[in-house]
Amino acid sequence: MELEGSWWKGQLAADIHQALRYKELKLPSYKGQSPQLNLRRYFADLIAIVSNRFKLCPTARHLAVYLLDLFMDRYDISIQQLHIVALSCLLLASKFEDKEDRVPKLDQLNSLGCMTNMNLVLTKQNLLHMELLLLETFEWNLCLPTPAHFIDYYLSIAVHDTDLHDGWPMICLEKTKIYMAKYADYFLEVSLQDHMFLNYIPSLVAAACVAASRIILRLTPSWPTRLHRLTVYSWDILVPCIERLLIAHDNDVKEANKHKSQLSHAATPCLFPQSPAPPQAHIQQHMPHFLHSQHQLQFHHQPAPQLPSCQQIVTTAHTSAFPLQTCSSGLTSGIQARAHIQTAASVSIAAVPIEVKPCIGVSYNRNFPVNGHYSCITQCFER
């Protein structure tokens, strides 16, 4: 679904938006019932790392994660094979969304650290089998809108010279647009980390990302009439999704401040040093009990803009290696779907008993202060 250039600036922008809104109403249902749900965060980060390495477009990255979510929701998949499934989803999404010269090659995928550390090797044959299985699972329809497909259209009018910053007129409109785009991209990446955002349709998530960015930047009104008309979403409809985004933002800020204080404490000379904490203690609490190894996979969110009054480092770290045996060169036996559906392409995916639990522990608070002054506000403009 590669769209020509900046489609949101053309004469057909409204028609394309309307077509995307129509398609999102027919998206496959997501139940969140995968036995490997607690590994979703890791594989979403893996897709983000690989897509950034090959400079794939955001729509390809978001489509790849969405394909992985739908596929995991339908099948019991072994941990080893999840790496191959995730990379196959990214490969399909990049072929569908991005330019041909950016699509990763087979040897490039095999050279990835996650593959070499687990002794996994992709062959042309088993990669084609996996792609065929994915296409048959989605009935050969990859035209699946994600929030990344809507965000640019909404950002086109997200900032206007009639907006106020802390009740004062803005001096630099272009500077405001730059920060708005950066924060919208940040919140867009936040939405990839939690499968609970799949409970909202993509256009609503994109609109909520814009609204959350306006709140962080202290622009008033938080949801102007022009955005209401363009998105056809009222403020009340957006509030639950905005709250989730702002809670995740607060958690990132707290984690960044904690990390900063630890670095400051480590740099301060101490006459009576204490025994240091284990270097991976802050990582282990986010990982399943069997994901402990020497290899680490680190993924940094698209950083929120660094601003004078609110320094923030948005970082998530994960341990990536699993204590599994070497993967065989071929994927031979058949897949067993939860509904006992046999597909033409056969791949060996073994059921693994894993406790199902949310990938992100975010307490949902309906009393989050989105209607008043936000607690962690970024002062990015000088009046």
mmCIF file of C-alpha atoms in Angstrom:
data_model
loop_
_atom_site.group_PDB
_atom_site.id
_atom_site.type_symbol
_atom_site.label_atom_id
_atom_site.label_comp_id
_atom_site.label_asym_id
_atom_site.label_seq_id
_atom_site.Cartn_x
_atom_site.Cartn_y
_atom_site.Cartn_z
ATOM 1 C CA MET A 1 0.000 0.000 0.000
ATOM 2 C CA GLU A 2 2.853 2.366 -0.835
ATOM 3 C CA LEU A 3 1.355 5.796 -1.385
ATOM 4 C CA GLU A 4 2.919 8.309 -3.720
ATOM 5 C CA GLY A 5 5.005 10.874 -1.860
ATOM 6 C CA SER A 6 3.229 13.197 0.536
ATOM 7 C CA TRP A 7 -0.265 12.095 -0.346
ATOM 8 C CA TRP A 8 -1.775 14.068 2.552
ATOM 9 C CA LYS A 9 -0.810 17.298 0.758
ATOM 10 C CA GLY A 10 -2.436 16.436 -2.556
ATOM 11 C CA GLN A 11 -5.898 17.000 -3.941
ATOM 12 C CA LEU A 12 -6.887 13.384 -3.260
ATOM 13 C CA ALA A 13 -5.943 13.497 0.421
ATOM 14 C CA ALA A 14 -9.525 13.503 1.676
ATOM 15 C CA ASP A 15 -10.471 10.627 -0.617
ATOM 16 C CA ILE A 16 -7.460 8.541 0.418
ATOM 17 C CA HIS A 17 -8.221 9.204 4.071
ATOM 18 C CA GLN A 18 -11.809 8.159 3.568
ATOM 19 C CA ALA A 19 -10.681 4.944 1.851
ATOM 20 C CA LEU A 20 -8.332 4.140 4.738
ATOM 21 C CA ARG A 21 -11.112 4.786 7.255
ATOM 22 C CA TYR A 22 -13.343 2.397 5.343
ATOM 23 C CA LYS A 23 -10.673 -0.315 5.240
ATOM 24 C CA GLU A 24 -9.959 -0.102 8.964
ATOM 25 C CA LEU A 25 -13.562 -1.026 9.690
ATOM 26 C CA LYS A 26 -12.889 -4.412 8.086
ATOM 27 C CA LEU A 27 -9.674 -5.233 9.950
ATOM 28 C CA PRO A 28 -9.377 -8.775 11.384
ATOM 29 C CA SER A 29 -10.376 -9.125 15.005
ATOM 30 C CA TYR A 30 -7.654 -9.332 17.642
ATOM 31 C CA LYS A 31 -8.378 -11.290 20.832
ATOM 32 C CA GLY A 32 -5.041 -11.074 22.645
ATOM 33 C CA GLN A 33 -5.053 -14.796 23.428
ATOM 34 C CA SER A 34 -1.560 -15.794 22.294
ATOM 35 C CA PRO A 35 0.302 -18.044 24.776
ATOM 36 C CA GLN A 36 3.416 -16.036 23.872
ATOM 37 C CA LEU A 37 1.816 -12.691 24.671
ATOM 38 C CA ASN A 38 4.439 -11.931 27.300
ATOM 39 C CA LEU A 39 7.089 -12.055 24.539
ATOM 40 C CA ARG A 40 5.303 -9.601 22.269
ATOM 41 C CA ARG A 41 7.181 -6.568 23.616
ATOM 42 C CA TYR A 42 10.526 -8.159 22.800
ATOM 43 C CA PHE A 43 9.589 -9.066 19.233
ATOM 44 C CA ALA A 44 8.007 -5.640 18.622
ATOM 45 C CA ASP A 45 11.348 -4.125 19.651
ATOM 46 C CA LEU A 46 13.187 -6.588 17.424
ATOM 47 C CA ILE A 47 11.113 -5.506 14.416
ATOM 48 C CA ALA A 48 11.736 -1.852 15.272
ATOM 49 C CA ILE A 49 15.507 -2.402 15.510
ATOM 50 C CA VAL A 50 15.712 -4.230 12.201
ATOM 51 C CA SER A 51 13.461 -1.724 10.424
ATOM 52 C CA ASN A 52 15.608 1.160 11.697
ATOM 53 C CA ARG A 53 18.752 -0.627 10.550
ATOM 54 C CA PHE A 54 17.412 -0.936 7.010
ATOM 55 C CA LYS A 55 15.773 2.527 7.159
ATOM 56 C CA LEU A 56 12.302 1.205 6.436
ATOM 57 C CA CYS A 57 9.342 3.567 6.518
ATOM 58 C CA PRO A 58 7.139 3.769 9.657
ATOM 59 C CA THR A 59 4.164 2.222 7.860
ATOM 60 C CA ALA A 60 6.225 -0.898 7.078
ATOM 61 C CA ARG A 61 7.289 -1.190 10.722
ATOM 62 C CA HIS A 62 3.757 -0.793 12.061
ATOM 63 C CA LEU A 63 2.325 -3.199 9.502
ATOM 64 C CA ALA A 64 4.963 -5.794 10.407
ATOM 65 C CA VAL A 65 4.087 -5.623 14.110
ATOM 66 C CA TYR A 66 0.391 -5.827 13.282
ATOM 67 C CA LEU A 67 0.918 -8.910 11.109
ATOM 68 C CA LEU A 68 2.897 -10.502 13.936
ATOM 69 C CA ASP A 69 0.122 -9.718 16.424
ATOM 70 C CA LEU A 70 -2.537 -11.312 14.244
ATOM 71 C CA PHE A 71 -0.425 -14.378 13.498
ATOM 72 C CA MET A 72 0.517 -14.941 17.160
ATOM 73 C CA ASP A 73 -3.139 -14.548 18.067
ATOM 74 C CA ARG A 74 -4.057 -17.520 15.878
ATOM 75 C CA TYR A 75 -1.208 -19.988 16.406
ATOM 76 C CA ASP A 76 0.894 -21.520 19.168
ATOM 77 C CA ILE A 77 4.466 -20.789 18.100
ATOM 78 C CA SER A 78 7.755 -21.961 19.555
ATOM 79 C CA ILE A 79 10.189 -19.316 20.753
ATOM 80 C CA GLN A 80 12.759 -20.162 18.089
ATOM 81 C CA GLN A 81 10.259 -19.929 15.271
ATOM 82 C CA LEU A 82 8.972 -16.585 16.538
ATOM 83 C CA HIS A 83 12.212 -14.997 15.349
ATOM 84 C CA ILE A 84 11.623 -16.337 11.847
ATOM 85 C CA VAL A 85 7.958 -15.338 11.921
ATOM 86 C CA ALA A 86 8.823 -11.791 13.068
ATOM 87 C CA LEU A 87 11.420 -11.325 10.328
ATOM 88 C CA SER A 88 9.061 -12.778 7.715
ATOM 89 C CA CYS A 89 6.367 -10.300 8.791
ATOM 90 C CA LEU A 90 8.848 -7.465 8.431
ATOM 91 C CA LEU A 91 9.931 -8.737 5.030
ATOM 92 C CA LEU A 92 6.345 -8.925 3.761
ATOM 93 C CA ALA A 93 5.483 -5.508 5.179
ATOM 94 C CA SER A 94 8.560 -3.895 3.618
ATOM 95 C CA LYS A 95 7.719 -5.396 0.215
ATOM 96 C CA PHE A 96 4.196 -4.042 0.494
ATOM 97 C CA GLU A 97 4.891 -0.604 1.983
ATOM 98 C CA ASP A 98 8.431 0.439 1.101
ATOM 99 C CA LYS A 99 10.629 0.867 -1.930
ATOM 100 C CA GLU A 100 12.172 -2.214 -3.485
ATOM 101 C CA ASP A 101 15.782 -1.176 -2.857
ATOM 102 C CA ARG A 102 15.106 -0.971 0.893
ATOM 103 C CA VAL A 103 13.708 -4.477 1.267
ATOM 104 C CA PRO A 104 16.192 -6.544 3.345
ATOM 105 C CA LYS A 105 18.033 -9.321 1.530
ATOM 106 C CA LEU A 106 18.263 -12.901 2.800
ATOM 107 C CA ASP A 107 21.976 -12.711 3.657
ATOM 108 C CA GLN A 108 21.393 -9.449 5.533
ATOM 109 C CA LEU A 109 18.703 -11.055 7.676
ATOM 110 C CA ASN A 110 20.935 -14.043 8.431
ATOM 111 C CA SER A 111 23.701 -11.710 9.581
ATOM 112 C CA LEU A 112 21.521 -10.157 12.282
ATOM 113 C CA GLY A 113 22.694 -10.666 15.835
ATOM 114 C CA CYS A 114 19.447 -12.285 16.935
ATOM 115 C CA MET A 115 19.923 -14.948 14.252
ATOM 116 C CA THR A 116 23.609 -15.668 14.781
ATOM 117 C CA ASN A 117 23.301 -15.792 18.573
ATOM 118 C CA MET A 118 20.583 -18.420 18.320
ATOM 119 C CA ASN A 119 22.256 -20.298 15.463
ATOM 120 C CA LEU A 120 19.215 -19.678 13.274
ATOM 121 C CA VAL A 121 19.592 -19.688 9.509
ATOM 122 C CA LEU A 122 16.951 -18.581 7.033
ATOM 123 C CA THR A 123 16.950 -20.392 3.702
ATOM 124 C CA LYS A 124 15.171 -19.217 0.595
ATOM 125 C CA GLN A 125 12.840 -22.197 0.688
ATOM 126 C CA ASN A 126 11.671 -21.930 4.299
ATOM 127 C CA LEU A 127 11.382 -18.161 3.973
ATOM 128 C CA LEU A 128 9.094 -18.562 0.979
ATOM 129 C CA HIS A 129 7.075 -21.158 2.894
ATOM 130 C CA MET A 130 6.676 -18.782 5.811
ATOM 131 C CA GLU A 131 5.655 -15.891 3.572
ATOM 132 C CA LEU A 132 3.122 -18.132 1.844
ATOM 133 C CA LEU A 133 1.716 -19.211 5.186
ATOM 134 C CA LEU A 134 1.377 -15.594 6.305
ATOM 135 C CA LEU A 135 -0.341 -14.588 3.066
ATOM 136 C CA GLU A 136 -2.781 -17.488 3.321
ATOM 137 C CA THR A 137 -3.471 -16.629 6.957
ATOM 138 C CA PHE A 138 -4.413 -13.079 5.955
ATOM 139 C CA GLU A 139 -6.198 -14.266 2.815
ATOM 140 C CA TRP A 140 -3.671 -12.462 0.624
ATOM 141 C CA ASN A 141 -4.801 -9.100 1.945
ATOM 142 C CA LEU A 142 -2.012 -6.925 3.338
ATOM 143 C CA CYS A 143 -3.898 -3.675 2.858
ATOM 144 C CA LEU A 144 -4.307 -3.250 6.602
ATOM 145 C CA PRO A 145 -4.265 0.378 7.820
ATOM 146 C CA THR A 146 -2.225 1.169 10.930
ATOM 147 C CA PRO A 147 -1.905 4.405 12.952
ATOM 148 C CA ALA A 148 1.195 5.231 10.893
ATOM 149 C CA HIS A 149 -0.991 5.509 7.787
ATOM 150 C CA PHE A 150 -3.078 8.307 9.359
ATOM 151 C CA ILE A 151 -0.586 10.296 11.407
ATOM 152 C CA ASP A 152 0.820 12.500 8.619
ATOM 153 C CA TYR A 153 -2.633 13.508 7.445
ATOM 154 C CA TYR A 154 -3.591 14.597 10.951
ATOM 155 C CA LEU A 155 -0.251 16.326 11.539
ATOM 156 C CA SER A 156 -0.825 18.456 8.442
ATOM 157 C CA ILE A 157 -3.200 20.650 10.465
ATOM 158 C CA ALA A 158 -2.080 19.731 13.997
ATOM 159 C CA VAL A 159 -0.539 23.169 14.571
ATOM 160 C CA HIS A 160 -2.011 26.477 13.467
ATOM 161 C CA ASP A 161 -0.984 30.077 14.076
ATOM 162 C CA THR A 162 -4.205 30.598 16.036
ATOM 163 C CA ASP A 163 -3.090 28.077 18.691
ATOM 164 C CA LEU A 164 -1.892 29.397 22.021
ATOM 165 C CA HIS A 165 1.025 28.231 24.137
ATOM 166 C CA ASP A 166 0.279 28.715 27.825
ATOM 167 C CA GLY A 167 -2.317 31.264 26.801
ATOM 168 C CA TRP A 168 0.153 33.283 24.747
ATOM 169 C CA PRO A 169 0.537 33.510 20.957
ATOM 170 C CA MET A 170 3.281 31.377 19.467
ATOM 171 C CA ILE A 171 6.337 33.184 18.155
ATOM 172 C CA CYS A 172 7.780 30.433 15.968
ATOM 173 C CA LEU A 173 5.187 28.332 14.164
ATOM 174 C CA GLU A 174 7.757 26.196 12.321
ATOM 175 C CA LYS A 175 9.538 25.305 15.542
ATOM 176 C CA THR A 176 6.238 24.234 17.051
ATOM 177 C CA LYS A 177 5.510 21.993 14.044
ATOM 178 C CA ILE A 178 8.905 20.318 14.402
ATOM 179 C CA TYR A 179 8.292 19.474 18.064
ATOM 180 C CA MET A 180 4.770 18.352 17.277
ATOM 181 C CA ALA A 181 6.041 15.903 14.655
ATOM 182 C CA LYS A 182 8.713 14.546 17.013
ATOM 183 C CA TYR A 183 6.279 13.965 19.857
ATOM 184 C CA ALA A 184 3.691 12.425 17.537
ATOM 185 C CA ASP A 185 6.333 9.987 16.270
ATOM 186 C CA TYR A 186 7.287 9.181 19.854
ATOM 187 C CA PHE A 187 3.707 8.431 20.884
ATOM 188 C CA LEU A 188 3.258 6.420 17.697
ATOM 189 C CA GLU A 189 6.152 4.190 18.774
ATOM 190 C CA VAL A 190 4.697 3.953 22.285
ATOM 191 C CA SER A 191 1.512 2.529 20.787
ATOM 192 C CA LEU A 192 3.559 -0.314 19.277
ATOM 193 C CA GLN A 193 4.788 -1.456 22.679
ATOM 194 C CA ASP A 194 1.433 -2.400 24.224
ATOM 195 C CA HIS A 195 -1.040 -4.763 22.588
ATOM 196 C CA MET A 196 -3.864 -2.986 24.425
ATOM 197 C CA PHE A 197 -3.741 -0.239 21.786
ATOM 198 C CA LEU A 198 -5.118 -2.819 19.353
ATOM 199 C CA ASN A 199 -8.432 -2.341 21.148
ATOM 200 C CA TYR A 200 -8.716 1.014 19.351
ATOM 201 C CA ILE A 201 -9.020 1.428 15.614
ATOM 202 C CA PRO A 202 -5.848 2.834 13.981
ATOM 203 C CA SER A 203 -7.219 6.268 13.075
ATOM 204 C CA LEU A 204 -8.256 6.842 16.693
ATOM 205 C CA VAL A 205 -4.761 5.948 17.931
ATOM 206 C CA ALA A 206 -3.243 8.379 15.436
ATOM 207 C CA ALA A 207 -5.605 11.144 16.541
ATOM 208 C CA ALA A 208 -4.815 10.393 20.198
ATOM 209 C CA CYS A 209 -1.085 10.678 19.439
ATOM 210 C CA VAL A 210 -1.660 14.171 18.053
ATOM 211 C CA ALA A 211 -3.821 15.166 21.034
ATOM 212 C CA ALA A 212 -1.273 13.815 23.542
ATOM 213 C CA SER A 213 1.468 15.775 21.774
ATOM 214 C CA ARG A 214 -0.560 18.971 22.051
ATOM 215 C CA ILE A 215 -1.021 18.344 25.773
ATOM 216 C CA ILE A 216 2.711 17.810 26.323
ATOM 217 C CA LEU A 217 3.507 20.971 24.347
ATOM 218 C CA ARG A 218 0.867 22.954 26.285
ATOM 219 C CA LEU A 219 -1.004 24.043 23.205
ATOM 220 C CA THR A 220 -4.559 25.256 23.667
ATOM 221 C CA PRO A 221 -7.160 24.265 22.902
ATOM 222 C CA SER A 222 -6.025 20.663 23.375
ATOM 223 C CA TRP A 223 -8.372 19.440 20.641
ATOM 224 C CA PRO A 224 -9.344 22.299 18.320
ATOM 225 C CA THR A 225 -12.387 22.238 16.097
ATOM 226 C CA ARG A 226 -10.343 21.764 12.912
ATOM 227 C CA LEU A 227 -8.918 18.458 14.203
ATOM 228 C CA HIS A 228 -12.354 17.382 15.370
ATOM 229 C CA ARG A 229 -13.732 17.943 11.886
ATOM 230 C CA LEU A 230 -10.814 16.285 10.097
ATOM 231 C CA THR A 231 -10.668 13.151 12.267
ATOM 232 C CA VAL A 232 -14.396 13.036 13.150
ATOM 233 C CA TYR A 233 -13.344 12.170 16.724
ATOM 234 C CA SER A 234 -14.601 14.171 19.669
ATOM 235 C CA TRP A 235 -12.448 14.774 22.745
ATOM 236 C CA ASP A 236 -14.474 12.393 24.910
ATOM 237 C CA ILE A 237 -13.887 9.517 22.500
ATOM 238 C CA LEU A 238 -10.124 10.122 22.499
ATOM 239 C CA VAL A 239 -9.634 10.485 26.270
ATOM 240 C CA PRO A 240 -9.152 6.756 27.174
ATOM 241 C CA CYS A 241 -6.466 6.305 24.505
ATOM 242 C CA ILE A 242 -4.812 9.617 25.390
ATOM 243 C CA GLU A 243 -4.618 8.527 29.025
ATOM 244 C CA ARG A 244 -2.763 5.354 28.091
ATOM 245 C CA LEU A 245 -0.269 7.322 26.013
ATOM 246 C CA LEU A 246 0.360 9.865 28.769
ATOM 247 C CA ILE A 247 0.766 7.147 31.401
ATOM 248 C CA ALA A 248 3.408 5.495 29.222
ATOM 249 C CA HIS A 249 5.074 8.893 28.771
ATOM 250 C CA ASP A 250 5.163 9.440 32.535
ATOM 251 C CA ASN A 251 6.682 5.997 33.059
ATOM 252 C CA ASP A 252 9.378 6.785 30.491
ATOM 253 C CA VAL A 253 10.156 10.114 32.181
ATOM 254 C CA LYS A 254 10.380 8.458 35.619
ATOM 255 C CA GLU A 255 12.654 5.748 34.251
ATOM 256 C CA ALA A 256 14.840 8.373 32.577
ATOM 257 C CA ASN A 257 15.101 10.422 35.783
ATOM 258 C CA LYS A 258 15.923 7.277 37.749
ATOM 259 C CA HIS A 259 18.624 6.354 35.264
ATOM 260 C CA LYS A 260 20.009 9.889 35.374
ATOM 261 C CA SER A 261 20.156 9.889 39.176
ATOM 262 C CA GLN A 262 21.946 6.540 39.148
ATOM 263 C CA LEU A 263 24.538 7.906 36.756
ATOM 264 C CA SER A 264 25.001 10.999 38.925
ATOM 265 C CA HIS A 265 25.364 8.856 42.021
ATOM 266 C CA ALA A 266 27.924 6.639 40.294
ATOM 267 C CA ALA A 267 29.952 9.679 39.237
ATOM 268 C CA THR A 268 30.035 11.108 42.788
ATOM 269 C CA PRO A 269 33.148 10.064 44.813
ATOM 270 C CA CYS A 270 32.242 8.047 47.888
ATOM 271 C CA LEU A 271 34.506 7.271 50.853
ATOM 272 C CA PHE A 272 32.533 4.176 51.748
ATOM 273 C CA PRO A 273 31.314 2.622 48.511
ATOM 274 C CA GLN A 274 28.508 0.131 48.665
ATOM 275 C CA SER A 275 28.509 -3.149 46.820
ATOM 276 C CA PRO A 276 27.151 -2.513 43.314
ATOM 277 C CA ALA A 277 23.793 -3.908 42.240
ATOM 278 C CA PRO A 278 23.724 -6.566 39.517
ATOM 279 C CA PRO A 279 24.098 -4.816 36.148
ATOM 280 C CA GLN A 280 20.958 -6.399 34.704
ATOM 281 C CA ALA A 281 18.736 -6.019 37.749
ATOM 282 C CA HIS A 282 16.662 -3.281 36.146
ATOM 283 C CA ILE A 283 16.223 -5.385 33.038
ATOM 284 C CA GLN A 284 15.280 -8.704 34.593
ATOM 285 C CA GLN A 285 12.061 -7.441 36.118
ATOM 286 C CA HIS A 286 10.596 -6.879 32.637
ATOM 287 C CA MET A 287 11.611 -10.255 31.223
ATOM 288 C CA PRO A 288 10.109 -13.739 31.486
ATOM 289 C CA HIS A 289 11.989 -16.136 33.763
ATOM 290 C CA PHE A 290 13.524 -18.095 30.884
ATOM 291 C CA LEU A 291 14.944 -15.118 29.006
ATOM 292 C CA HIS A 292 18.290 -14.819 30.793
ATOM 293 C CA SER A 293 21.499 -14.968 28.774
ATOM 294 C CA GLN A 294 24.664 -13.080 27.983
ATOM 295 C CA HIS A 295 23.404 -11.426 24.823
ATOM 296 C CA GLN A 296 21.406 -8.226 25.179
ATOM 297 C CA LEU A 297 19.093 -6.568 22.705
ATOM 298 C CA GLN A 298 18.613 -2.872 23.336
ATOM 299 C CA PHE A 299 16.019 -0.769 21.643
ATOM 300 C CA HIS A 300 15.626 2.948 22.188
ATOM 301 C CA HIS A 301 12.289 4.577 21.537
ATOM 302 C CA GLN A 302 12.194 7.294 18.960
ATOM 303 C CA PRO A 303 13.414 9.900 21.466
ATOM 304 C CA ALA A 304 11.141 12.703 22.451
ATOM 305 C CA PRO A 305 12.698 16.075 21.612
ATOM 306 C CA GLN A 306 15.218 17.309 24.152
ATOM 307 C CA LEU A 307 13.972 20.571 25.542
ATOM 308 C CA PRO A 308 15.310 23.078 28.098
ATOM 309 C CA SER A 309 12.951 22.371 30.978
ATOM 310 C CA CYS A 310 12.157 18.701 30.589
ATOM 311 C CA GLN A 311 15.124 16.476 29.842
ATOM 312 C CA GLN A 312 14.000 12.990 29.049
ATOM 313 C CA ILE A 313 15.587 9.836 27.781
ATOM 314 C CA VAL A 314 13.121 7.235 26.604
ATOM 315 C CA THR A 315 14.836 3.879 26.788
ATOM 316 C CA THR A 316 13.761 0.279 26.902
ATOM 317 C CA ALA A 317 16.226 -2.554 27.207
ATOM 318 C CA HIS A 318 15.620 -6.213 26.692
ATOM 319 C CA THR A 319 17.574 -9.413 26.905
ATOM 320 C CA SER A 320 17.217 -11.146 23.596
ATOM 321 C CA ALA A 321 18.812 -14.578 23.702
ATOM 322 C CA PHE A 322 16.859 -17.667 24.629
ATOM 323 C CA PRO A 323 18.328 -20.957 25.983
ATOM 324 C CA LEU A 324 17.138 -22.989 23.014
ATOM 325 C CA GLN A 325 18.699 -25.583 20.810
ATOM 326 C CA THR A 326 19.946 -24.983 17.298
ATOM 327 C CA CYS A 327 17.214 -24.570 14.727
ATOM 328 C CA SER A 328 17.159 -27.083 11.910
ATOM 329 C CA SER A 329 17.824 -25.783 8.432
ATOM 330 C CA GLY A 330 14.397 -26.695 7.150
ATOM 331 C CA LEU A 331 10.987 -26.118 8.612
ATOM 332 C CA THR A 332 9.356 -29.440 7.904
ATOM 333 C CA SER A 333 6.224 -30.448 9.696
ATOM 334 C CA GLY A 334 2.798 -28.883 9.628
ATOM 335 C CA ILE A 335 1.423 -25.993 11.607
ATOM 336 C CA GLN A 336 -1.389 -26.703 14.021
ATOM 337 C CA ALA A 337 -3.769 -23.797 14.268
ATOM 338 C CA ARG A 338 -5.879 -23.369 17.338
ATOM 339 C CA ALA A 339 -8.920 -24.081 15.167
ATOM 340 C CA HIS A 340 -7.142 -27.134 13.693
ATOM 341 C CA ILE A 341 -6.922 -25.540 10.260
ATOM 342 C CA GLN A 342 -4.310 -27.003 7.915
ATOM 343 C CA THR A 343 -2.678 -24.680 5.396
ATOM 344 C CA ALA A 344 -0.976 -25.469 2.112
ATOM 345 C CA ALA A 345 2.402 -24.170 3.249
ATOM 346 C CA SER A 346 3.724 -26.278 6.102
ATOM 347 C CA VAL A 347 6.067 -24.990 8.797
ATOM 348 C CA SER A 348 7.129 -26.586 12.060
ATOM 349 C CA ILE A 349 5.709 -24.522 14.885
ATOM 350 C CA ALA A 350 5.553 -26.353 18.195
ATOM 351 C CA ALA A 351 3.258 -25.416 21.040
ATOM 352 C CA VAL A 352 5.065 -24.030 24.064
ATOM 353 C CA PRO A 353 3.271 -23.750 27.416
ATOM 354 C CA ILE A 354 3.750 -20.168 28.472
ATOM 355 C CA GLU A 355 1.832 -18.264 31.071
ATOM 356 C CA VAL A 356 -0.254 -15.587 29.418
ATOM 357 C CA LYS A 357 0.224 -12.186 30.972
ATOM 358 C CA PRO A 358 0.299 -8.582 29.744
ATOM 359 C CA CYS A 359 3.548 -7.412 28.185
ATOM 360 C CA ILE A 360 3.440 -4.010 29.861
ATOM 361 C CA GLY A 361 2.314 -3.458 33.412
ATOM 362 C CA VAL A 362 0.502 -0.174 33.093
ATOM 363 C CA SER A 363 -2.227 0.588 35.549
ATOM 364 C CA TYR A 364 -5.068 2.246 33.716
ATOM 365 C CA ASN A 365 -6.314 5.301 35.555
ATOM 366 C CA ARG A 366 -9.440 6.956 34.227
ATOM 367 C CA ASN A 367 -8.714 9.936 36.501
ATOM 368 C CA PHE A 368 -5.545 10.854 34.624
ATOM 369 C CA PRO A 369 -5.430 14.660 34.428
ATOM 370 C CA VAL A 370 -5.781 15.128 30.695
ATOM 371 C CA ASN A 371 -8.398 17.830 31.149
ATOM 372 C CA GLY A 372 -6.284 20.043 33.387
ATOM 373 C CA HIS A 373 -2.630 21.069 33.456
ATOM 374 C CA TYR A 374 -0.403 18.126 32.705
ATOM 375 C CA SER A 375 2.146 17.355 35.408
ATOM 376 C CA CYS A 376 5.227 16.862 33.219
ATOM 377 C CA ILE A 377 5.071 19.654 30.697
ATOM 378 C CA THR A 378 7.731 20.582 28.208
ATOM 379 C CA GLN A 379 8.501 24.254 27.843
ATOM 380 C CA CYS A 380 9.870 24.363 24.352
ATOM 381 C CA PHE A 381 9.119 27.927 23.322
ATOM 382 C CA GLU A 382 10.203 31.326 24.501
ATOM 383 C CA ARG A 383 7.580 33.975 24.547
#
